XYZ file of C-alpha atoms in Angstrom:
778
model
C -22.389 23.160 38.773
C -24.492 22.163 41.816
C -23.112 19.933 44.563
C -25.519 17.217 43.473
C -24.374 17.340 39.844
C -20.710 17.380 40.899
C -21.300 14.340 43.069
C -22.894 12.491 40.140
C -19.946 13.302 37.868
C -17.405 12.180 40.485
C -19.362 9.001 41.009
C -19.481 8.303 37.284
C -15.745 8.823 36.985
C -15.008 6.235 39.671
C -14.738 2.643 38.491
C -17.253 0.189 39.838
C -15.851 -2.423 42.243
C -14.324 -5.321 40.334
C -14.409 -3.481 37.001
C -11.494 -4.591 34.795
C -8.949 -2.110 33.548
C -8.811 -1.949 29.742
C -5.278 -3.188 29.176
C -5.906 -3.559 25.440
C -5.664 0.165 24.855
C -2.085 0.074 26.149
C -1.062 -2.654 23.700
C 0.519 -0.221 21.207
C 3.086 0.668 23.882
C 4.448 -2.858 23.610
C 5.735 -1.872 20.156
C 8.336 0.231 21.940
C 9.213 -2.697 24.223
C 9.736 -5.074 21.306
C 11.728 -2.373 19.520
C 14.037 -1.861 22.512
C 14.640 -5.596 22.848
C 15.544 -5.916 19.157
C 17.412 -2.661 18.531
C 18.294 -1.433 22.017
C 21.948 -2.351 21.500
C 22.239 0.461 18.957
C 20.507 2.973 21.224
C 22.864 2.099 24.082
C 25.988 2.279 21.939
C 26.976 -1.354 22.552
C 26.772 -2.098 18.816
C 26.992 -0.195 15.564
C 25.681 -0.754 12.064
C 27.946 -1.787 9.207
C 28.196 -2.121 5.405
C 26.538 0.852 3.667
C 26.034 2.701 6.947
C 29.730 2.800 7.796
C 30.928 3.170 4.185
C 28.338 5.637 2.888
C 26.043 7.114 5.542
C 28.850 7.992 7.963
C 31.265 9.486 5.367
C 28.354 11.436 3.869
C 27.445 12.799 7.278
C 31.039 13.775 8.032
C 31.531 15.540 4.701
C 28.263 17.422 5.153
C 29.382 18.553 8.608
C 32.800 19.600 7.239
C 31.052 21.630 4.537
C 28.688 23.330 6.981
C 31.625 24.180 9.225
C 33.389 25.768 6.232
C 30.250 27.686 5.283
C 29.739 25.741 2.053
C 26.772 23.946 0.565
C 28.040 20.423 -0.289
C 27.578 20.538 -4.050
C 30.832 18.727 -4.805
C 33.276 16.527 -2.931
C 36.936 16.578 -4.043
C 37.793 13.691 -1.701
C 36.416 10.588 -3.462
C 36.993 9.481 -7.052
C 39.147 12.617 -7.495
C 35.992 14.720 -7.329
C 32.306 14.061 -7.963
C 28.872 15.570 -7.239
C 27.829 15.150 -3.626
C 24.336 16.512 -3.018
C 23.136 15.191 -6.402
C 23.749 11.672 -5.114
C 20.371 10.591 -3.711
C 22.163 8.755 -0.904
C 23.511 12.015 0.503
C 20.000 12.646 1.963
C 20.600 16.387 1.916
C 16.916 17.234 1.475
C 15.411 14.475 3.613
C 13.701 16.553 6.358
C 14.423 14.253 9.365
C 18.092 14.286 8.323
C 18.264 17.950 9.281
C 17.582 16.945 12.888
C 20.513 14.532 12.683
C 22.757 17.297 11.324
C 21.809 19.649 14.161
C 22.400 16.999 16.835
C 25.685 15.981 15.185
C 27.152 19.423 15.797
C 27.059 18.732 19.554
C 29.097 15.516 19.532
C 32.381 14.186 18.197
C 31.215 10.554 18.367
C 28.624 9.907 15.679
C 28.272 6.116 15.837
C 25.573 6.146 18.514
C 23.733 9.090 16.995
C 23.667 7.854 13.396
C 22.839 4.242 14.303
C 20.004 5.399 16.570
C 18.658 7.735 13.897
C 18.461 4.872 11.400
C 16.877 2.248 13.655
C 14.275 4.682 15.048
C 12.788 4.658 11.544
C 11.856 1.016 12.202
C 9.773 2.132 15.177
C 8.116 4.764 12.985
C 7.391 2.012 10.452
C 5.725 -0.045 13.183
C 3.600 2.885 14.329
C 2.483 3.482 10.750
C 1.588 -0.179 10.204
C -0.362 -0.254 13.472
C -2.355 2.848 12.513
C -2.961 1.506 9.002
C -4.177 -1.811 10.400
C -6.547 -0.074 12.810
C -7.787 2.054 9.924
C -8.795 -1.150 8.148
C -10.718 -2.444 11.159
C -8.161 -4.721 12.804
C -8.512 -5.510 16.513
C -5.732 -4.026 18.627
C -3.940 -7.365 18.988
C -4.194 -8.076 15.260
C -2.858 -4.603 14.490
C -0.042 -5.153 16.990
C 0.789 -8.490 15.375
C 0.923 -6.926 11.905
C 3.150 -4.100 13.122
C 5.543 -6.424 14.986
C 5.725 -8.910 12.112
C 6.552 -6.158 9.613
C 8.949 -4.204 11.857
C 11.122 -7.240 12.455
C 10.488 -9.293 9.334
C 13.580 -10.751 7.742
C 13.788 -8.273 4.886
C 13.696 -5.296 7.257
C 16.146 -6.714 9.798
C 18.575 -7.652 7.012
C 18.276 -4.224 5.391
C 18.891 -2.235 8.531
C 22.368 -1.695 7.054
C 20.785 -0.054 3.989
C 19.744 3.195 5.568
C 18.045 4.692 2.524
C 15.720 1.695 2.206
C 14.771 1.910 5.881
C 14.066 5.627 5.489
C 11.873 4.946 2.445
C 9.774 2.040 3.696
C 9.060 3.768 7.015
C 6.847 6.353 5.261
C 4.813 3.949 3.145
C 2.157 3.017 5.760
C 1.167 6.625 6.518
C 1.163 7.465 2.801
C -1.202 4.554 2.173
C -3.288 5.420 5.242
C -4.054 8.993 4.218
C -4.652 8.080 0.580
C -7.260 5.532 1.621
C -8.787 8.062 4.026
C -9.135 10.404 1.080
C -10.823 7.621 -0.895
C -13.267 6.858 1.916
C -14.192 10.391 2.922
C -13.389 12.540 -0.090
C -11.056 14.546 2.161
C -8.812 16.748 0.040
C -6.716 17.441 3.146
C -6.013 13.712 3.577
C -4.925 13.551 -0.045
C -2.504 16.438 0.478
C -1.075 14.772 3.586
C -0.626 11.510 1.684
C 1.242 13.391 -1.032
C 3.356 15.169 1.566
C 4.351 11.873 3.203
C 5.087 10.344 -0.189
C 7.210 13.393 -0.961
C 9.193 12.929 2.248
C 9.836 9.306 1.289
C 11.184 10.375 -2.109
C 13.894 12.481 -0.457
C 15.518 9.495 1.237
C 17.346 8.364 -1.875
C 15.858 5.012 -2.888
C 13.954 5.545 -6.160
C 13.429 1.817 -6.671
C 11.240 1.602 -3.567
C 9.353 4.754 -4.589
C 8.607 3.120 -7.939
C 7.251 0.084 -6.103
C 5.150 2.356 -3.856
C 3.657 4.033 -6.904
C 2.594 0.745 -8.494
C 1.182 -0.706 -5.253
C -0.845 2.453 -4.614
C -1.997 2.433 -8.252
C -3.217 -1.144 -7.851
C -5.111 -0.161 -4.709
C -6.688 2.783 -6.530
C -7.871 0.480 -9.314
C -9.346 -1.936 -6.775
C -11.201 0.840 -4.935
C -12.557 2.156 -8.232
C -13.753 -1.275 -9.366
C -15.371 -1.974 -5.992
C -17.286 1.287 -6.235
C -18.066 1.075 -9.937
C -21.734 1.906 -9.390
C -20.889 5.173 -7.646
C -21.215 8.490 -9.544
C -18.688 9.153 -12.295
C -17.298 12.158 -10.400
C -16.302 9.905 -7.499
C -14.585 7.399 -9.767
C -12.686 10.178 -11.484
C -11.747 11.620 -8.129
C -10.180 8.314 -7.041
C -7.823 8.503 -9.994
C -7.374 12.224 -9.489
C -6.389 11.795 -5.860
C -3.866 9.106 -6.751
C -2.412 11.282 -9.508
C -2.222 14.233 -7.115
C -0.320 12.168 -4.529
C 2.169 11.101 -7.196
C 2.564 14.653 -8.510
C 3.091 16.071 -5.030
C 5.645 13.394 -4.180
C 7.640 13.779 -7.377
C 7.251 17.558 -7.401
C 8.585 17.884 -3.870
C 11.522 15.676 -4.805
C 12.407 17.783 -7.860
C 15.144 19.579 -5.927
C 16.795 16.191 -5.391
C 15.833 14.153 -8.422
C 16.562 16.621 -11.223
C 20.260 16.882 -10.229
C 20.276 13.125 -9.578
C 18.983 12.366 -13.074
C 21.725 14.604 -14.486
C 24.284 12.701 -12.420
C 22.945 9.315 -13.483
C 23.266 10.290 -17.154
C 26.959 10.961 -16.581
C 27.525 7.801 -14.527
C 28.278 4.148 -15.208
C 24.604 3.468 -14.338
C 23.337 5.159 -17.526
C 21.671 1.957 -18.670
C 21.338 -1.653 -17.601
C 21.083 -4.636 -19.883
C 18.769 -7.483 -18.948
C 21.586 -9.818 -17.963
C 23.166 -7.338 -15.554
C 19.777 -6.384 -14.142
C 18.936 -10.041 -13.475
C 21.752 -10.656 -10.999
C 20.090 -11.710 -7.773
C 17.258 -13.694 -9.348
C 16.091 -16.109 -6.653
C 16.437 -19.805 -7.599
C 13.433 -21.973 -6.720
C 15.469 -23.868 -4.125
C 16.114 -20.657 -2.188
C 12.395 -20.287 -1.440
C 13.195 -22.794 1.286
C 14.359 -19.781 3.303
C 10.691 -18.894 3.847
C 10.673 -21.873 6.234
C 14.330 -22.242 7.241
C 15.961 -18.836 6.692
C 19.442 -19.975 7.714
C 19.424 -23.223 5.748
C 21.962 -21.876 3.229
C 23.993 -20.150 5.917
C 24.052 -16.748 7.537
C 25.980 -13.506 7.192
C 26.336 -10.825 9.846
C 28.334 -7.716 10.609
C 30.253 -9.441 13.363
C 31.213 -12.552 11.393
C 31.654 -11.670 7.718
C 34.999 -13.448 7.425
C 33.832 -16.588 9.225
C 30.386 -16.623 7.609
C 29.152 -19.821 6.002
C 26.803 -18.962 3.150
C 26.241 -20.954 -0.026
C 22.860 -19.711 -1.225
C 24.542 -17.496 -3.856
C 28.146 -16.990 -4.956
C 27.901 -13.371 -3.726
C 27.338 -13.029 0.023
C 25.462 -9.724 -0.358
C 22.585 -11.596 -2.002
C 21.859 -13.160 1.386
C 20.216 -9.946 2.514
C 18.818 -9.014 -0.889
C 16.813 -12.212 -1.356
C 15.824 -13.472 2.093
C 12.226 -12.772 3.112
C 11.640 -14.797 6.265
C 8.380 -13.629 7.849
C 8.041 -16.343 10.479
C 6.256 -19.663 10.246
C 3.403 -18.396 12.415
C 2.874 -15.570 9.925
C 2.737 -17.957 6.970
C 0.181 -20.180 8.687
C -2.004 -17.237 9.705
C -1.918 -15.911 6.135
C -3.650 -19.118 5.031
C -6.606 -18.148 7.249
C -7.111 -14.953 5.238
C -7.586 -16.998 2.065
C -10.805 -18.382 3.567
C -12.165 -14.807 3.580
C -11.477 -14.108 -0.090
C -15.136 -13.742 -1.045
C -16.020 -11.537 1.909
C -12.973 -9.293 1.884
C -11.692 -7.946 -1.464
C -8.563 -6.651 0.278
C -7.479 -10.299 0.512
C -7.622 -10.587 -3.282
C -5.510 -7.448 -3.605
C -2.901 -8.784 -1.172
C -2.824 -12.209 -2.824
C -2.372 -10.735 -6.304
C 0.446 -8.397 -5.227
C 2.125 -11.178 -3.223
C 1.940 -13.592 -6.167
C 3.311 -11.069 -8.656
C 6.093 -10.068 -6.257
C 7.072 -13.698 -5.698
C 7.188 -14.421 -9.429
C 9.185 -11.256 -10.126
C 11.664 -12.108 -7.355
C 12.509 -15.275 -9.304
C 13.875 -12.958 -11.999
C 15.170 -14.663 -15.099
C 13.864 -18.018 -13.853
C 10.414 -17.016 -15.176
C 9.334 -15.001 -18.271
C 7.531 -12.370 -16.167
C 10.688 -10.488 -15.167
C 11.751 -10.166 -18.812
C 8.382 -8.645 -19.730
C 8.331 -6.255 -16.781
C 11.947 -5.173 -17.267
C 11.496 -4.435 -20.960
C 7.929 -3.186 -21.195
C 6.670 -1.807 -17.863
C 7.694 1.851 -17.350
C 10.360 2.424 -14.736
C 11.577 -1.095 -14.089
C 14.201 -1.122 -16.843
C 16.470 1.106 -14.770
C 16.834 -1.184 -11.761
C 18.599 -4.421 -10.946
C 18.308 -7.255 -8.409
C 14.834 -8.713 -9.013
C 15.240 -10.645 -5.767
C 14.260 -7.415 -4.013
C 10.648 -8.017 -5.048
C 10.571 -10.653 -2.317
C 10.183 -7.747 0.114
C 6.707 -6.969 -1.239
C 5.807 -10.631 -1.070
C 6.693 -10.613 2.615
C 4.775 -7.389 3.354
C 1.627 -8.646 1.632
C 1.842 -11.996 3.437
C 2.165 -10.170 6.761
C -0.998 -8.161 6.102
C -2.760 -11.371 5.068
C -1.648 -12.892 8.365
C -2.994 -9.843 10.190
C -6.374 -10.357 8.506
C -6.215 -14.047 9.397
C -5.490 -13.396 13.064
C -8.178 -10.725 13.130
C -10.748 -13.235 11.843
C -9.699 -15.745 14.492
C -9.925 -13.225 17.332
C -13.290 -11.882 16.168
C -14.603 -15.429 15.599
C -16.506 -13.845 12.736
C -16.993 -16.856 10.477
C -19.160 -19.973 10.496
C -18.172 -22.814 12.875
C -16.833 -25.021 10.095
C -14.329 -22.467 8.773
C -12.066 -22.624 11.820
C -11.991 -26.404 11.710
C -11.323 -26.536 7.967
C -8.620 -23.901 8.281
C -6.807 -25.779 11.021
C -6.989 -29.047 9.091
C -5.488 -27.238 6.091
C -2.519 -25.748 7.939
C -1.996 -28.998 9.847
C -1.709 -30.858 6.540
C 0.639 -28.243 5.055
C 2.748 -28.160 8.217
C 2.858 -31.943 8.362
C 4.155 -32.181 4.803
C 6.835 -29.545 5.445
C 7.841 -31.110 8.763
C 8.083 -34.536 7.115
C 10.473 -33.159 4.497
C 12.601 -31.531 7.185
C 12.656 -34.729 9.260
C 13.746 -36.709 6.214
C 16.566 -34.216 5.690
C 17.639 -34.622 9.308
C 17.573 -38.381 8.726
C 20.003 -38.093 5.815
C 17.808 -37.493 2.763
C 18.084 -34.598 0.267
C 21.800 -34.134 0.852
C 22.914 -34.178 -2.771
C 24.660 -30.802 -2.665
C 28.450 -30.918 -2.613
C 28.359 -28.312 0.145
C 27.064 -30.869 2.645
C 30.437 -32.591 2.664
C 31.615 -29.676 4.802
C 30.833 -30.327 8.446
C 30.150 -26.686 9.279
C 27.669 -26.327 6.412
C 25.819 -29.517 7.324
C 25.657 -28.562 10.994
C 24.239 -25.158 10.131
C 21.572 -26.609 7.827
C 20.497 -29.291 10.310
C 20.170 -26.711 13.086
C 18.059 -24.523 10.791
C 15.813 -27.476 9.914
C 15.461 -28.424 13.578
C 14.405 -24.925 14.589
C 11.861 -24.851 11.749
C 10.254 -28.057 13.045
C 10.086 -26.549 16.533
C 8.514 -23.350 15.170
C 5.918 -25.321 13.211
C 4.891 -27.227 16.337
C 4.612 -24.125 18.530
C 2.788 -22.152 15.825
C 0.207 -24.894 15.348
C -0.355 -25.138 19.091
C -0.870 -21.394 19.540
C -3.222 -21.146 16.562
C -5.224 -24.141 17.842
C -5.565 -22.512 21.261
C -6.670 -19.220 19.702
C -9.220 -21.056 17.550
C -10.768 -23.476 20.007
C -10.174 -22.160 23.516
C -11.577 -19.233 25.429
C -9.607 -16.053 26.088
C -8.608 -15.658 22.461
C -7.000 -12.294 23.203
C -4.426 -13.882 25.516
C -3.517 -16.503 22.931
C -3.468 -13.802 20.279
C -0.888 -11.896 22.275
C 1.066 -15.129 22.761
C 1.129 -15.433 18.954
C 2.545 -11.897 18.755
C 5.260 -12.772 21.271
C 6.232 -16.026 19.547
C 6.330 -14.332 16.149
C 8.711 -11.782 17.631
C 10.852 -14.609 19.056
C 11.047 -16.266 15.629
C 12.113 -13.034 13.946
C 14.475 -12.058 16.763
C 16.208 -15.441 16.610
C 16.764 -14.985 12.893
C 17.613 -11.324 12.427
C 18.848 -9.758 15.645
C 22.501 -10.741 15.283
C 22.754 -9.567 11.662
C 22.988 -5.800 11.989
C 25.452 -5.301 14.800
C 29.217 -5.033 15.009
C 31.406 -3.837 17.861
C 33.572 -1.668 15.597
C 32.468 1.961 15.831
C 32.507 4.176 12.756
C 35.284 6.289 14.250
C 37.363 3.180 14.974
C 36.783 1.816 11.462
C 38.315 4.921 9.893
C 40.975 5.326 12.563
C 42.374 1.858 11.975
C 42.140 2.457 8.237
C 44.811 5.146 8.350
C 47.853 4.763 10.604
C 49.616 7.692 12.259
C 52.742 7.861 10.027
C 50.611 7.797 6.894
C 48.275 10.428 8.291
C 51.247 12.712 8.892
C 52.405 12.211 5.311
C 48.988 13.026 3.959
C 49.004 16.358 5.750
C 51.490 17.435 3.094
C 50.462 20.799 1.697
C 49.899 21.333 -1.990
C 47.594 19.781 -4.572
C 47.948 16.003 -4.899
C 45.897 12.828 -4.736
C 46.265 9.441 -3.060
C 45.733 6.207 -4.995
C 45.191 3.505 -2.388
C 43.493 1.082 -4.770
C 45.141 -0.597 -7.744
C 42.974 -0.662 -10.867
C 45.405 -2.253 -13.310
C 48.434 -4.514 -13.478
C 50.082 -6.296 -10.569
C 47.925 -6.351 -7.455
C 44.788 -5.270 -9.325
C 41.942 -4.796 -6.846
C 44.157 -4.375 -3.785
C 43.113 -1.498 -1.538
C 44.884 -0.003 1.463
C 42.429 2.588 2.767
C 38.648 2.373 3.332
C 36.912 3.459 0.148
C 35.218 6.643 1.368
C 37.842 7.612 3.917
C 38.460 10.772 1.902
C 35.140 12.293 2.968
C 35.871 11.493 6.616
C 39.444 12.807 6.884
C 39.339 15.245 3.924
C 42.016 13.378 1.994
C 41.755 13.512 -1.836
C 41.480 9.882 -2.946
C 41.292 8.534 -6.482
C 38.825 5.864 -5.310
C 35.576 5.762 -3.399
C 32.349 3.837 -2.957
C 29.405 5.054 -4.988
C 27.112 3.395 -7.519
C 27.057 6.619 -9.559
C 30.753 6.664 -10.403
C 31.156 9.070 -13.320
C 31.625 7.161 -16.577
C 34.420 9.350 -17.931
C 36.356 8.839 -14.730
C 35.682 5.097 -14.713
C 37.033 4.856 -18.267
C 40.159 6.744 -17.195
C 40.854 4.366 -14.301
C 40.105 1.146 -16.117
C 41.121 1.735 -19.745
C 43.912 4.309 -19.745
C 47.524 3.390 -19.071
C 48.162 3.518 -15.328
C 51.206 5.759 -15.696
C 49.266 8.256 -17.806
C 46.190 8.292 -15.573
C 48.178 8.800 -12.370
C 50.038 11.689 -14.016
C 46.807 13.349 -15.115
C 45.352 12.804 -11.625
C 48.349 14.310 -9.789
C 48.895 11.124 -7.784
C 51.575 11.649 -5.138
C 51.030 8.503 -3.056
C 50.278 5.176 -4.735
C 49.807 1.793 -3.090
C 52.661 -0.691 -3.414
C 51.347 -4.007 -4.849
C 51.244 -6.721 -2.198
C 52.331 -4.410 0.622
C 50.543 -2.114 3.107
C 52.623 0.844 1.948
C 52.721 3.694 -0.591
C 55.127 4.759 -3.298
C 55.842 8.465 -3.167
C 55.702 10.076 -6.615
C 56.278 13.563 -7.940
C 52.901 14.899 -9.093
C 52.673 17.289 -12.061
C 51.144 20.759 -11.663
C 47.408 20.983 -11.095
C 47.027 23.626 -13.839
C 49.054 24.245 -16.965
C 48.642 25.965 -20.327
C 49.184 24.293 -23.670
C 48.423 25.250 -27.274
C 48.803 21.621 -28.375
C 45.144 20.788 -28.686
C 43.873 17.807 -30.615
C 40.199 17.189 -31.463
C 39.050 13.544 -31.247
C 35.284 13.130 -31.204
C 35.033 9.400 -30.478
C 35.550 8.305 -26.855
C 37.189 5.018 -27.824
C 39.623 6.927 -30.024
C 40.384 9.327 -27.166
C 41.285 6.386 -24.932
C 43.446 4.890 -27.680
C 45.362 8.147 -28.133
C 45.936 8.571 -24.391
C 47.423 5.068 -24.366
C 49.656 5.718 -27.385
C 53.299 6.856 -27.263
C 52.216 9.988 -29.147
C 50.430 11.374 -26.093
C 52.669 13.478 -23.867
C 51.182 14.372 -20.460
C 51.618 18.008 -19.381
C 51.699 18.983 -23.049
C 48.869 17.440 -25.057
C 45.216 18.339 -24.521
C 42.562 16.205 -26.214
C 39.080 17.686 -26.556
C 36.034 16.187 -28.247
C 34.713 19.132 -30.280
C 36.092 21.970 -32.356
C 37.758 24.640 -30.170
C 36.404 28.183 -29.983
C 39.818 29.724 -30.767
C 42.925 28.932 -32.783
C 45.884 28.384 -30.469
C 49.366 29.889 -30.748
C 51.816 26.975 -30.747
C 54.789 29.361 -30.520
C 53.813 31.407 -27.459
C 50.819 29.539 -26.032
C 52.809 27.433 -23.575
C 54.213 30.451 -21.741
C 51.905 31.362 -18.873
C 51.771 32.284 -15.220
C 49.038 30.850 -12.975
C 48.174 32.042 -9.498
C 45.427 30.561 -7.318
C 43.229 33.300 -5.838
C 40.507 31.155 -4.257
C 40.101 27.407 -3.879
C 37.316 25.445 -2.192
C 35.132 22.469 -3.071
C 32.628 24.542 -5.066
C 34.743 27.291 -6.573
C 38.251 27.764 -7.995
C 39.497 31.217 -8.965
C 42.754 31.751 -10.871
C 44.769 34.683 -12.179
C 46.267 33.588 -15.510
C 48.673 35.482 -17.782
C 49.329 33.955 -21.219
C 51.645 35.044 -24.040
C 49.462 33.638 -26.822
C 46.120 31.985 -27.492
C 46.078 28.723 -25.579
C 44.087 26.287 -23.458
C 44.190 26.111 -19.664
C 44.158 22.493 -18.458
C 42.868 21.684 -14.962
C 43.409 18.364 -13.204
C 39.810 18.590 -12.023
C 37.073 16.170 -13.027
C 34.761 17.354 -15.798
C 31.039 17.497 -15.013
C 28.222 19.515 -16.646
C 27.337 21.162 -13.331
C 30.629 23.075 -13.402
C 30.665 26.389 -15.265
C 33.587 28.658 -16.155
C 33.785 32.453 -16.312
C 36.681 34.316 -17.912
C 36.945 37.935 -16.781
C 33.378 37.717 -15.470
C 31.895 36.429 -18.733
C 30.634 32.895 -19.154
C 32.966 30.827 -21.317
C 33.073 27.288 -22.660
C 34.291 24.481 -20.395
C 35.601 21.535 -22.409
C 35.980 17.896 -21.421
C 39.717 17.320 -21.844
C 41.891 14.203 -21.818
C 38.721 12.144 -21.330
C 37.798 13.176 -17.766
C 39.266 16.615 -17.030
C 38.548 20.296 -17.738
C 40.028 22.757 -20.210
C 39.293 26.433 -20.877
C 40.235 28.413 -24.030
C 42.141 31.646 -23.266
C 43.198 34.449 -25.571
C 46.503 36.255 -25.177
C 46.610 38.501 -22.112
C 45.769 38.572 -18.396
C 42.600 36.832 -17.240
C 40.595 36.053 -14.115
C 39.338 32.490 -14.572
C 36.586 31.261 -12.260
C 35.299 27.696 -12.200
C 32.254 27.194 -9.999
C 29.560 24.637 -9.459
C 26.395 26.170 -10.865
C 23.799 23.498 -11.586
C 20.816 24.522 -13.671
C 19.003 21.308 -12.715
C 19.375 22.207 -9.039
C 17.913 25.676 -9.592
C 14.977 24.292 -11.576
C 14.368 21.618 -8.956
C 14.524 24.105 -6.095
C 12.022 26.420 -7.796
C 9.634 23.492 -8.370
C 9.927 22.143 -4.828
C 9.553 25.486 -3.056
C 6.593 26.534 -5.212
C 4.813 23.259 -4.566
C 5.506 23.424 -0.830
C 4.022 26.906 -0.694
C 0.865 25.757 -2.487
C 0.489 22.701 -0.216
C 0.807 24.697 3.003
C -1.662 27.319 1.759
C -4.180 24.584 0.962
C -3.627 22.815 4.293
C -3.818 26.043 6.269
C -6.996 27.315 4.623
C -8.751 23.930 4.533
C -10.289 24.601 1.129
C -13.381 22.352 0.892
C -14.491 20.262 -2.047
C -17.899 20.838 -3.665
C -20.710 19.570 -1.363
C -21.712 16.741 -3.697
C -18.260 15.195 -3.227
C -18.184 15.441 0.555
C -20.581 12.655 1.536
C -18.830 9.558 2.985
C -17.784 7.019 0.378
C -18.153 3.299 0.639
C -14.783 1.793 1.571
C -13.550 -1.732 1.258
C -13.402 -2.279 5.023
C -15.603 -0.494 7.535
C -13.716 1.636 10.003
C -14.039 1.014 13.743
C -16.573 3.172 15.494
């Protein structure tokens, strides 16, 4: 390079005097600032998450770490519900790739509150990044994309579900899945399609199949829209749209096979085998509760720091506060109206309006006929409950509509009359809403009996007052952005005020000052902990399922997984049905004998009875066959049933037992861990070996190295037929569904990485750019 050329380059690189720095390109960094303001308390350790995080995520993490330390894969936990599958539970997150990072980091600390809470909330930042990139992909200005990302990151449904870790994991991957699928549609890129499938696959590992089902239908609707919009394109292109969508679904479900095949097996054995319409409709949103779109705290508020003092009357069950609230901010609602004016010019608006409308109607549940039709006739939806959760998709679609609306305002891309007509429309809507709120503040619309309580009335009036304030500020900011210069500055002001609205509503919900370690430390006092160190097989029943004190509980539900204490109770939606029947329908004295209960809660007191548990294993030739489950329960409750003698199985035994000599046996434990039990058994006659271990199809038994039959015995336990003589009996967890799932997942992963690595091109006629719904920025 000559001196002259070098001088020209240096000169070109220098900014001209007075040239403005492009601050807009640094706008995405403000996502991190907003994130730190909202969730920084979890990153600093000054607050911790609660509800499912402390009662499921933390115990799951601790049990996984215990298993790794012991050199075991966590197939089975013996510490909750007397024993149940662990990894097969989708909420264990064993195969969720980012979770492996958490496991590695967890080995370097003894305090996991900060680490786990941070891991969960960082997914919200990833969600925001994905939404920003998706918005830019669809041609949004930087400020509009920032608004959309901020509004969705901190929208009411997300901030209220920060305690539901698996949902946060799932939703965080949706934007990038959508982004790469649409890139594949627009460019024909097979690589983009593979990446979309890979991201969808990652989202399926997080353990929230309901959200994955919703993803699938939303992406299907988008695929249909793209196909219709490009109906005049060649047939091969239209087929490829559907093919790409199908490939994304196949990759996602195929990758998740290692998780979902065992999970399906577990669900079939659980109390969640089937849902009737009535049970599935719990959480249907009443029409009156749509008021929370304007005044989210009108019916009260629930938070981790004030559950006992909370005032909430929107539903009888407080948990429906977070399942049915979809506050997106008043500014967001008003901006969404602007997008409606672009319906003819932007087909994406039609898509968003249709999905939002359907989601809103479905969230009303049994209050409209649509939920009945979808639950009974649309594939997939019959297995899930709480229709109020559809309100989440209403909120997400409204936020994207608002992003389109703000983008139109900032670009000033419509005729002069549109802005004026739009503002008149939202002014009229806002005026009507504000008038209703003012009338309420003046004493009208107070028919509910709840308003006789001063605290309830005060809460509702404060919520109404803040809504009026938000309406006024939102209208002012939108007016400035519409009719004044420097739209970008007012656009950013809209972003900031939207954040303030959402922060004011949701920031206090997720935090509590009780760390996970403290929660489980206070749950088990020192004297009790010393007692529970007692050696020998036994279980602890800290919850009463029948009789006096029914429902009382002394220890946290999943404490067993934290402190490795074998509890008869736990906290899991996939409670095994056989075990549930035992706890709820079999005489308490019989069930505690079969379960080897040594410590049982005293009704009305924070103390335990100390009992003498029976042996964990025994032999008996007294085998009775009862094929009907109801009849089995009836016999166990009858005086004829003698624990430690009678064994009830549900099918004809493989051998005839010796009632004279079959009870005489010697049992020695050779090996005993969560996944494998090995016994040396000597019997004097043909008999059955009974084990006080929970029956589950994933367990297999081998007698003298040969596979034998494992029977369900006494409703929920295991029994093995043994012939006269000395035997080595091995029970081990050996899931065929896990092996099949692992083979499917690994094979598919190998194929995906080969295709990504080699960049295999499509035929040339499919490579030309396709017409998209929104032109990308150049």
